[in-house]
Amino acid sequence: MANVTLSQIKKQYGNTPVIHGVDIEAADGEFVVLVGPSGCGKSTLLRMIAGLETISSGTLKIGDRIVNDLDPKDRDIAMVFQNYALYPHMTVETNMGFSLEHRGGTKTEIAERVKWAAEILDLSNLLKRYPRQLSGGQRQRVAMGRAIVRDPQVFLFDEPLSNLDAKLRVAMRAEIKNLHRKLKTTTIYVTHDQVEAMTMADKIVVMNAGEVSQVGAPLDLYDRPANRFVAGFIGSPSMNFIDGVVENGRFTAPGIDLETPSFTAGETSRQLICGIRPEHLVIGGEGISAEVSLVEPMGSETQVTFSLPEGTIVGVFRDRIAAKPGDILTLGVQTDGCHFFDPLTDLRVE
Amino acid sequence: MKTDMSIRMRTMLYGLMCVLLIPFVFPTWWMVTSSVKPISDIFAFPPDLLPRTYDWSTYQRVFELQPFAQQYWNSGYIALLVTAGTMIVSSLAGYAFARIRFPGADAIFMVVLLGLLIPAEVTIVPLFQMFNQWGMINTHWPLILVPVFGAPSVFSTFIMRQFFIALPIELEEAARVDGLGRFTIFRKIALPLAKPALSAVAIFTFLHSWNLFLEPIVFISTPQMFTLPQALTQFTDAYGGAMWNIQLAAATLTALPVLIVFIVAQKQFVEGLAHTGLKG
């Protein structure tokens, strides 16, 4: 096991920069998730850690070694690919033992390691099958088996669950997390799914346009997003953003007049964006008067879209809502439910 | 009602296919049946579908008039060597063009492809002079080297390149992470997965070499060194007239391995072409 340190890592394709000086530290045994929208550079960054992409500048360390110029095979990492990348012409057993075979492992040693990995991942009865004879979930487990069999210092996962259906994804999420708990190997996991990131990570790195937007524990990111991008990206449905003015301890916007304990009374007028998570809206509170435009009962909760004089907001409520489109409701916000962002810099304002 | 329609459609389709088959099957049928007919019956009109009398001695005469067994062997071993050589050259070149980024790769590939546009007749004289200088005239070397490094190999390289381009790059990246170098990835991952394309290349190349005609008549001059297509021209009487039934018996024997190869490997042939995105 080892820590992974990225210092000022940059990547350029020709004259086009795609990663702009990224600093990330994954501690020994930590499960770090890189999350962000498509094209934000998270997979490129992972491939740079794997050695499948060159690093334009900066330093990448695995343990105490600088590995910038090392081949993937010399970095002591294992990677699980999005489409599993199992060798179609080899059985599960050969797929899993292939890397050990090429690193000079003896037959007995390879057989033992494959058996060990197969037992952990419940693959023992599938060892003689070919990848084409396996289901999506089984293939995913074989891909993980191929990674763990070598006992590498770092596991890299590149959106490994994106090809699975929703139910299987939830099951595999738990399986990967259990595996990490057992093996305690440093893991860097790329996903665009913020639910995966929130449920699996010890530490989340939110990326946007080739830069790190925020690094932190899942709930820290949820509770105190550093900027508007993170606030909007983490949480589902997304946070509501309302342009308005803070003055004398109150946030006002058309149809909204909220008390803002975080700002002192007497503060001069300031343009800000107020972010409110859908689940932090309360029906029957004070401060927002809005017309119901859509009611979506989900069973466990109800999602309601409200029209405001300028734009719409979404609320999620645990209770079943009797309201129907056209009704006017008054809404409040739970304590500490308002996040404020500067409209010019998009940064969080305390 | 629907079933009636589909049966009628099917019958019509099969009928149409049978009609379309006639121009392909009839010449082969005519060749095989005429090889055992007396000469006088061969050009009878209307032609007989089956011989009235069977004269099997034509097959014996084929071996008496020419060193046909030797010529058979010549064609066979040359075709096998050409096939093996082309498979090696085209898979390596195809992989390099598909996967290795090197300066001018696209331009070089275009130049290589241009080789397909130049007819063999254009290059045959310079090739003759070159092989003459190398002392290889009336040897089998030109019949091996020209296809392995010439147009058939270019076509095969194109097939292999298309196949390797379509192969998921993640397989090779996984192999790199697993500790394999470039050549081992080629040998242990890419090549075993390229079997369908390799089969197509093998069949194409074997057929091309087996049927090669221009190069043997230019480079080879003694019957012992002849290949089969060249030998077929030698079944003539003292006045240069064709001994049709013997020539057709030799032609039947010549076509036999090709037919067998195609029947046995038909599936790989079609699959290989399908994988490379080429249409026959």
XYZ file of C-alpha atoms in Angstrom:
630
model
C 0.000 0.000 0.000
C 1.135 3.555 -0.620
C -0.017 7.116 -0.750
C -0.406 8.859 -4.089
C 0.626 12.482 -4.460
C -0.135 14.656 -7.440
C 1.656 18.013 -7.432
C 0.835 20.627 -10.030
C 0.000 17.961 -12.613
C -0.716 19.404 -16.048
C -1.692 17.853 -19.347
C -1.682 19.404 -22.789
C -2.667 17.952 -26.145
C -0.667 20.071 -28.573
C -1.407 23.620 -27.495
C -4.657 22.715 -25.766
C -4.362 22.396 -21.984
C -6.818 19.907 -20.495
C -5.522 19.546 -16.931
C -4.426 22.814 -15.335
C -2.130 22.081 -12.415
C -3.879 19.611 -10.161
C -2.828 18.883 -6.562
C -4.306 15.787 -4.942
C -3.129 13.645 -2.052
C -4.513 10.145 -1.539
C -3.346 8.851 1.821
C -2.281 5.242 2.329
C -5.385 3.036 2.265
C -7.722 5.905 1.426
C -10.627 5.608 -1.035
C -10.522 8.739 -3.149
C -13.214 9.433 -5.736
C -12.641 11.803 -8.645
C -16.018 13.076 -9.700
C -17.129 15.614 -12.243
C -19.126 16.060 -15.422
C -18.112 14.444 -18.724
C -15.019 16.050 -20.200
C -13.762 17.535 -16.914
C -10.492 15.601 -17.156
C -11.046 13.033 -14.411
C -10.413 9.983 -16.627
C -7.390 11.673 -18.200
C -6.015 12.271 -14.724
C -6.576 8.632 -13.767
C -4.882 7.470 -16.968
C -1.945 9.726 -16.146
C -1.679 8.064 -12.741
C -1.814 4.674 -14.490
C 0.878 5.684 -16.962
C -1.388 5.345 -19.972
C -1.106 9.085 -20.679
C 2.044 11.143 -20.405
C 2.273 13.936 -17.850
C 3.044 17.306 -19.458
C 4.373 18.790 -16.211
C 4.166 18.350 -12.457
C 5.132 15.461 -10.211
C 3.345 12.190 -9.573
C 4.509 10.132 -6.615
C 3.370 6.674 -5.596
C 4.792 6.015 -2.159
C 8.182 7.679 -2.135
C 8.887 7.140 -5.837
C 8.390 9.737 -8.542
C 6.741 7.684 -11.284
C 6.209 10.300 -14.027
C 8.349 8.445 -16.545
C 7.729 4.864 -15.445
C 5.792 2.403 -17.611
C 2.401 1.296 -16.244
C 3.868 -2.108 -15.395
C 6.530 -0.524 -13.169
C 4.133 1.631 -11.153
C 2.689 -1.252 -9.132
C -0.885 -0.256 -9.866
C -3.882 -2.225 -11.102
C -6.705 -0.740 -13.099
C -10.322 -1.678 -13.676
C -11.616 -0.301 -16.940
C -15.066 0.984 -17.795
C -15.691 -1.829 -20.296
C -13.795 -4.337 -18.076
C -11.165 -5.014 -20.810
C -11.141 -8.751 -20.101
C -9.150 -10.727 -22.660
C -11.901 -12.438 -24.675
C -9.741 -15.397 -25.708
C -8.779 -16.354 -22.166
C -10.774 -18.021 -19.413
C -11.550 -16.195 -16.188
C -8.699 -18.087 -14.522
C -6.174 -17.117 -17.199
C -7.414 -13.538 -17.251
C -6.860 -13.269 -13.522
C -3.477 -14.958 -13.506
C -2.177 -13.289 -16.664
C -0.305 -10.429 -15.008
C 1.330 -12.731 -12.467
C 2.415 -15.043 -15.277
C 4.183 -12.140 -16.955
C 5.828 -11.059 -13.771
C 7.494 -14.427 -13.357
C 5.126 -15.997 -10.829
C 5.358 -19.763 -10.404
C 2.381 -21.917 -11.361
C 1.629 -22.763 -7.742
C 1.850 -19.152 -6.667
C -0.422 -18.019 -9.514
C -2.964 -20.756 -8.777
C -3.002 -19.815 -5.075
C -3.456 -16.104 -5.743
C -6.201 -16.712 -8.318
C -7.961 -19.043 -5.893
C -7.708 -16.453 -3.126
C -9.089 -13.660 -5.347
C -11.826 -15.915 -6.730
C -12.962 -16.805 -3.214
C -13.093 -13.166 -2.140
C -15.147 -12.213 -5.194
C -17.273 -15.366 -5.320
C -15.877 -16.390 -8.687
C -14.656 -19.898 -7.808
C -17.240 -21.686 -9.946
C -16.678 -19.410 -12.956
C -12.931 -19.880 -13.369
C -13.155 -22.070 -16.465
C -15.597 -19.816 -18.289
C -14.804 -17.261 -20.981
C -15.810 -13.594 -20.547
C -18.527 -13.949 -23.211
C -20.220 -16.569 -21.006
C -20.542 -14.164 -18.049
C -23.130 -11.554 -17.088
C -22.205 -7.892 -16.718
C -21.860 -8.143 -12.940
C -19.715 -11.277 -13.179
C -17.437 -9.620 -15.736
C -17.086 -6.670 -13.401
C -16.061 -8.999 -10.586
C -13.520 -10.734 -12.825
C -12.073 -7.334 -13.726
C -11.705 -6.634 -10.010
C -10.252 -10.084 -9.463
C -7.635 -9.389 -12.101
C -6.775 -6.204 -10.238
C -6.521 -7.613 -6.723
C -4.713 -10.828 -7.605
C -1.434 -8.952 -7.894
C -1.806 -7.142 -4.575
C -0.777 -3.793 -6.046
C -0.026 -0.623 -4.111
C -2.863 1.288 -5.748
C -6.186 0.370 -7.377
C -7.492 2.586 -10.130
C -11.133 2.337 -11.182
C -12.325 4.132 -14.312
C -16.127 4.404 -14.138
C -16.392 0.662 -13.517
C -20.130 0.587 -12.856
C -21.385 2.707 -15.710
C -22.200 -0.296 -17.916
C -24.364 -1.978 -15.287
C -28.075 -1.562 -14.677
C -29.229 0.512 -11.708
C -29.877 -2.426 -9.358
C -26.585 -4.162 -10.080
C -24.766 -0.866 -9.724
C -25.986 -0.512 -6.162
C -24.924 -4.091 -5.363
C -21.495 -3.689 -6.949
C -20.986 -0.381 -5.163
C -21.299 -2.187 -1.862
C -19.052 -4.989 -3.101
C -16.265 -2.614 -4.104
C -16.516 -0.818 -0.798
C -16.364 -4.148 1.080
C -13.363 -5.175 -0.964
C -11.620 -1.949 -0.035
C -12.438 -2.508 3.612
C -10.885 -6.002 3.438
C -7.774 -5.132 1.457
C -7.190 -1.539 2.612
C -5.446 -0.742 -0.644
C -5.223 2.898 -1.700
C -7.949 3.372 -4.289
C -8.602 6.117 -6.805
C -12.017 5.817 -8.365
C -13.413 7.878 -11.226
C -17.119 8.410 -11.707
C -19.508 11.009 -13.028
C -22.193 9.740 -10.660
C -22.239 11.876 -7.529
C -24.280 9.246 -5.648
C -21.455 6.740 -6.208
C -18.979 9.359 -5.055
C -20.933 10.216 -1.913
C -21.549 6.620 -0.871
C -18.108 5.178 -1.554
C -15.505 7.836 -0.913
C -13.396 8.646 2.092
C -12.447 11.741 0.159
C -14.063 13.289 -2.900
C -12.218 15.381 -5.453
C -14.704 17.388 -7.507
C -13.268 18.342 -10.874
C -14.477 20.876 -13.392
C -12.857 21.866 -16.688
C -9.485 20.340 -15.836
C -9.265 21.888 -12.375
C -10.003 20.691 -8.862
C -13.075 22.544 -7.606
C -13.031 21.157 -4.091
C -11.532 18.305 -2.101
C -13.152 16.988 1.028
C -15.120 14.323 2.850
C -18.491 13.590 1.195
C -20.614 15.310 3.829
C -18.294 18.319 3.998
C -18.833 18.838 0.298
C -22.562 18.502 0.765
C -22.739 20.758 3.806
C -20.201 23.379 2.810
C -19.673 23.473 -0.951
C -16.782 25.797 -1.736
C -18.339 27.194 -4.863
C -21.463 27.198 -6.941
C -20.264 24.395 -9.218
C -19.740 21.954 -6.344
C -22.992 23.060 -4.750
C -24.856 22.286 -7.969
C -23.011 19.072 -8.726
C -23.280 17.382 -5.332
C -26.812 16.512 -4.354
C -29.759 15.198 -6.316
C -31.950 16.948 -7.329
C -29.528 19.851 -7.714
C -29.409 22.803 -5.391
C -31.760 25.706 -6.229
C -29.983 28.986 -6.978
C -31.758 32.315 -6.536
C -30.252 35.719 -7.390
C -31.064 38.342 -4.793
C -29.833 40.905 -2.299
C -28.674 40.500 1.300
C -29.341 43.483 3.498
C -29.895 43.899 7.216
C -29.757 40.152 7.863
C -32.372 39.292 5.216
C -32.103 37.806 1.725
C -34.662 39.229 -0.662
C -35.585 38.382 -4.224
C -38.882 38.546 -6.134
C -41.287 36.402 -4.101
C -38.656 35.700 -1.414
C -37.817 37.322 1.880
C -35.686 35.057 4.090
C -33.973 35.668 7.381
C -30.227 35.018 7.064
C -28.692 34.464 10.473
C -25.224 34.166 8.967
C -25.282 37.838 7.972
C -25.459 40.497 10.637
C -28.180 43.061 10.701
C -26.999 46.423 9.457
C -24.746 44.974 6.747
C -24.907 47.054 3.592
C -26.790 45.841 0.538
C -24.952 43.090 -1.358
C -25.881 41.123 -4.492
C -25.545 37.373 -3.769
C -26.781 34.012 -5.009
C -28.673 31.992 -2.446
C -28.407 28.217 -2.811
C -31.079 26.061 -1.173
C -31.071 22.290 -1.383
C -34.484 20.850 -2.424
C -34.608 18.741 0.718
C -34.089 21.813 2.929
C -37.304 23.521 1.842
C -40.171 23.250 4.316
C -43.811 23.627 3.414
C -45.644 26.029 5.673
C -42.578 27.954 6.745
C -42.008 31.606 6.053
C -40.032 33.468 3.459
C -40.993 32.070 0.066
C -44.323 32.346 -1.643
C -44.513 30.153 -4.728
C -46.985 28.558 -7.101
C -46.948 24.789 -7.536
C -46.239 23.922 -11.185
C -45.509 20.184 -11.008
C -45.975 17.445 -8.403
C -44.007 14.193 -8.841
C -44.807 11.535 -6.227
C -41.872 9.090 -5.935
C -43.346 6.879 -3.228
C -40.802 7.493 -0.501
C -40.808 11.223 -1.196
C -42.525 13.850 -3.290
C -40.727 16.172 -5.638
C -42.484 19.479 -6.269
C -41.509 22.171 -8.771
C -42.532 25.712 -7.809
C -42.774 28.794 -10.008
C -41.298 32.013 -8.692
C -41.615 35.426 -10.330
C -38.124 34.788 -11.709
C -37.480 31.120 -12.470
C -38.389 27.897 -10.699
C -37.228 26.004 -7.636
C -37.555 22.322 -6.731
C -38.445 20.932 -3.339
C -38.246 17.362 -2.058
C -40.518 16.404 0.825
C -40.744 13.188 2.838
C -44.462 13.693 3.347
C -47.079 13.071 0.729
C -48.158 16.449 -0.627
C -51.797 17.112 -1.341
C -51.019 20.236 -3.415
C -51.774 20.393 -7.112
C -50.469 22.610 -9.928
C -51.741 26.175 -9.543
C -51.844 26.145 -5.705
C -49.929 28.908 -3.950
C -47.822 27.665 -1.006
C -45.581 29.380 1.480
C -42.212 27.743 2.020
C -39.477 28.118 4.552
C -35.895 26.915 4.741
C -34.437 24.662 7.429
C -31.869 26.182 9.773
C -28.508 26.606 7.977
C -30.232 25.631 4.741
C -29.104 28.722 2.847
C -25.720 28.752 1.111
C -24.508 32.026 -0.368
C -22.264 32.478 -3.402
C -20.686 35.537 -4.931
C -22.277 36.140 -8.358
C -18.950 37.267 -9.837
C -16.552 34.633 -8.498
C -19.097 31.841 -7.772
C -17.207 31.274 -4.511
C -18.946 30.555 -1.222
C -19.618 33.569 0.934
C -19.772 32.986 4.703
C -52.253 -15.730 -44.792
C -49.011 -14.250 -43.592
C -47.399 -17.727 -43.675
C -48.570 -18.264 -47.271
C -46.991 -14.960 -48.232
C -43.712 -15.792 -46.557
C -43.607 -19.274 -48.188
C -44.300 -17.719 -51.578
C -41.635 -15.051 -51.021
C -39.163 -17.666 -49.912
C -39.853 -19.866 -52.942
C -39.385 -16.885 -55.239
C -36.135 -15.934 -53.520
C -34.733 -19.446 -53.788
C -35.799 -19.585 -57.436
C -34.001 -16.315 -58.112
C -30.886 -17.563 -56.337
C -30.910 -20.746 -58.434
C -31.040 -18.663 -61.625
C -28.203 -16.443 -60.378
C -26.129 -19.545 -59.559
C -26.155 -20.799 -63.172
C -23.372 -18.507 -64.507
C -21.173 -19.493 -61.557
C -21.870 -23.210 -61.376
C -22.201 -24.079 -65.072
C -18.558 -23.402 -66.078
C -17.300 -25.561 -63.186
C -19.785 -28.294 -64.041
C -18.761 -28.096 -67.714
C -15.076 -28.306 -66.751
C -15.519 -31.360 -64.536
C -17.822 -33.296 -66.908
C -15.820 -32.388 -70.029
C -12.652 -33.726 -68.418
C -14.025 -37.262 -68.811
C -15.708 -36.794 -72.213
C -14.152 -37.746 -75.538
C -12.927 -34.596 -77.360
C -15.707 -34.871 -79.960
C -18.401 -34.550 -77.260
C -16.947 -31.511 -75.520
C -18.190 -28.909 -77.985
C -21.419 -30.711 -78.909
C -24.405 -28.370 -79.039
C -26.595 -28.369 -77.090
C -24.067 -29.445 -74.429
C -24.735 -32.664 -72.508
C -25.073 -32.158 -68.791
C -23.616 -35.622 -68.193
C -21.027 -37.424 -70.339
C -22.447 -40.170 -72.577
C -19.268 -42.174 -72.020
C -16.706 -41.749 -69.270
C -13.033 -41.615 -70.268
C -10.994 -41.553 -67.038
C -7.696 -42.030 -68.883
C -7.465 -38.221 -69.315
C -6.404 -37.961 -65.677
C -3.652 -40.500 -66.222
C -2.461 -38.604 -69.341
C -2.163 -35.387 -67.301
C 0.611 -37.002 -65.272
C 2.227 -38.614 -68.332
C 2.479 -35.437 -70.428
C 3.839 -33.149 -67.698
C 5.677 -33.587 -64.376
C 2.294 -32.714 -62.902
C 2.952 -34.083 -59.412
C 6.099 -31.925 -59.193
C 4.147 -28.920 -60.471
C 1.419 -29.628 -57.941
C 4.036 -29.661 -55.196
C 5.579 -26.430 -56.551
C 2.244 -24.615 -56.441
C 1.431 -26.047 -53.012
C 4.625 -25.195 -51.194
C 4.884 -21.765 -52.832
C 1.279 -20.941 -51.859
C 1.890 -22.098 -48.283
C 5.106 -20.074 -47.943
C 3.453 -17.008 -49.469
C 0.487 -17.413 -47.144
C 2.675 -17.734 -44.057
C 4.927 -14.862 -45.133
C 2.023 -12.574 -45.943
C 0.314 -13.350 -42.635
C 3.478 -12.388 -40.761
C 4.233 -9.255 -42.798
C 0.654 -7.979 -43.016
C -0.196 -8.573 -39.349
C 2.951 -6.763 -38.190
C 2.513 -3.917 -40.676
C -1.240 -3.687 -40.069
C -0.679 -3.518 -36.304
C 1.996 -0.863 -36.691
C -0.228 1.288 -38.912
C -3.196 0.822 -36.568
C -1.536 1.298 -33.205
C 1.907 2.879 -33.348
C 1.965 6.624 -33.873
C 5.129 7.506 -35.741
C 5.946 10.553 -37.870
C 4.435 10.290 -41.339
C 2.428 7.158 -40.505
C -0.609 8.253 -42.505
C 1.465 9.398 -45.487
C 3.420 6.131 -45.517
C 0.189 4.151 -45.339
C -1.173 6.089 -48.317
C 1.992 5.331 -50.284
C 1.689 1.653 -49.383
C -1.950 1.647 -50.491
C -0.954 3.202 -53.804
C 0.818 -0.079 -54.494
C -2.627 -1.601 -55.000
C -3.334 0.748 -57.893
C -0.314 -0.269 -59.945
C -1.063 -3.256 -62.218
C 1.374 -6.166 -62.092
C 2.058 -5.723 -65.828
C 3.619 -2.312 -65.137
C 6.189 -3.605 -62.651
C 6.920 -6.987 -64.194
C 9.807 -5.809 -66.414
C 11.704 -3.959 -63.669
C 11.080 -6.920 -61.377
C 12.474 -9.267 -64.025
C 15.616 -7.153 -64.284
C 15.978 -7.030 -60.511
C 15.574 -10.782 -60.027
C 17.831 -11.392 -63.021
C 20.566 -9.364 -61.329
C 20.040 -11.351 -58.160
C 20.331 -14.630 -60.111
C 16.803 -15.682 -59.200
C 15.339 -16.238 -62.670
C 13.937 -19.753 -63.112
C 13.785 -20.165 -59.340
C 10.707 -19.927 -57.150
C 12.008 -16.939 -55.176
C 10.246 -14.298 -57.312
C 6.935 -16.178 -56.918
C 7.378 -16.039 -53.135
C 8.927 -12.593 -52.656
C 6.691 -10.612 -55.036
C 3.381 -11.532 -53.324
C 4.806 -11.370 -49.777
C 6.087 -7.822 -50.282
C 3.804 -6.758 -53.131
C 0.163 -5.958 -53.820
C -1.408 -9.026 -52.107
C 0.465 -8.151 -48.943
C -0.661 -4.528 -49.185
C -4.268 -5.649 -49.407
C -3.741 -7.991 -46.463
C -2.060 -5.202 -44.479
C -5.125 -3.065 -45.117
C -7.417 -5.846 -43.852
C -5.289 -6.348 -40.738
C -5.029 -2.612 -40.044
C -8.794 -2.216 -40.207
C -9.203 -5.126 -37.817
C -6.672 -3.826 -35.295
C -8.193 -0.335 -35.386
C -11.535 -1.856 -34.408
C -9.999 -3.835 -31.528
C -10.786 -2.066 -28.195
C -7.703 -0.140 -27.121
C -8.539 -0.892 -23.467
C -7.498 -4.522 -24.012
C -4.009 -3.364 -24.852
C -3.989 -0.811 -22.060
C -5.011 -3.522 -19.620
C -2.147 -5.624 -20.948
C 0.274 -2.717 -20.462
C -0.857 -2.406 -16.850
C -0.511 -6.191 -16.547
C 3.141 -5.820 -17.482
C 3.350 -6.634 -21.177
C 5.579 -4.852 -23.667
C 4.498 -3.778 -27.140
C 5.520 -6.943 -28.973
C 4.102 -9.262 -26.314
C 0.814 -7.374 -26.470
C 0.808 -7.926 -30.222
C 1.656 -11.610 -29.886
C -0.478 -12.541 -26.888
C -3.468 -10.204 -27.125
C -3.912 -8.617 -30.538
C -2.877 -11.538 -32.751
C -4.985 -14.270 -31.100
C -7.997 -11.965 -31.334
C -7.264 -11.289 -34.998
C -7.976 -14.882 -36.039
C -10.992 -13.988 -38.228
C -9.004 -11.359 -40.125
C -5.978 -13.650 -40.350
C -8.181 -16.401 -41.785
C -9.450 -14.039 -44.473
C -5.883 -12.988 -45.261
C -4.746 -16.629 -45.401
C -7.515 -17.645 -47.784
C -7.078 -14.612 -50.045
C -3.335 -15.021 -50.181
C -3.414 -18.761 -50.760
C -5.892 -18.367 -53.627
C -3.923 -15.497 -55.134
C -0.663 -17.433 -55.047
C -2.295 -20.650 -56.284
C -3.792 -18.832 -59.268
C -0.725 -16.678 -60.026
C -0.143 -16.734 -63.771
C 1.753 -13.691 -65.077
C 4.765 -13.958 -62.761
C 5.387 -17.722 -63.382
C 5.338 -17.339 -67.158
C 7.813 -14.445 -66.892
C 10.173 -15.858 -64.266
C 10.007 -19.658 -64.830
C 11.099 -21.468 -67.964
C 11.516 -25.207 -67.229
C 8.554 -27.616 -66.790
C 10.045 -29.042 -63.570
C 9.797 -25.570 -62.023
C 6.330 -24.702 -63.400
C 3.380 -23.966 -61.170
C -0.082 -25.292 -62.044
C -1.614 -22.312 -63.918
C 1.483 -22.230 -66.109
C 1.451 -26.014 -66.578
C -2.154 -25.885 -67.825
C -1.008 -24.073 -70.959
C 1.311 -26.954 -71.855
C -1.303 -29.623 -72.671
C -1.156 -29.163 -76.428
C -0.606 -31.542 -79.367
C 2.315 -31.442 -81.740
C 0.704 -28.586 -83.706
C 0.017 -26.422 -80.680
C -3.704 -27.262 -80.577
C -5.251 -27.623 -77.136
C -5.895 -31.190 -75.873
C -9.135 -30.030 -74.330
C -10.178 -33.048 -72.307
C -6.697 -33.490 -70.804
C -6.383 -29.779 -70.153
C -9.796 -29.788 -68.429
C -8.766 -32.815 -66.359
C -5.654 -30.872 -65.272
C -7.813 -27.805 -64.628
C -10.161 -29.891 -62.460
C -7.218 -31.204 -60.451
C -5.907 -27.635 -60.139
C -9.224 -26.237 -58.942
C -9.786 -29.039 -56.431
C -7.686 -27.718 -53.496
C -9.097 -24.236 -53.979
C -12.637 -25.560 -53.839
C -11.833 -27.608 -50.759
C -10.201 -24.614 -49.037
C -13.203 -22.449 -49.804
C -15.780 -25.005 -48.711
C -13.929 -25.775 -45.466
C -13.087 -22.166 -44.624
C -16.183 -20.464 -46.016
C -17.312 -19.299 -42.566
C -13.943 -17.735 -41.625
C -13.740 -16.142 -45.062
C -17.065 -14.344 -44.651
C -16.449 -13.561 -40.956
C -13.034 -12.158 -41.709
C -14.416 -9.806 -44.301
C -17.293 -8.822 -42.041
C -14.854 -7.974 -39.220
C -12.743 -5.771 -41.426
C -15.722 -3.843 -42.737
C -14.805 -4.771 -46.331
C -17.323 -5.939 -48.817
C -16.483 -8.623 -51.290
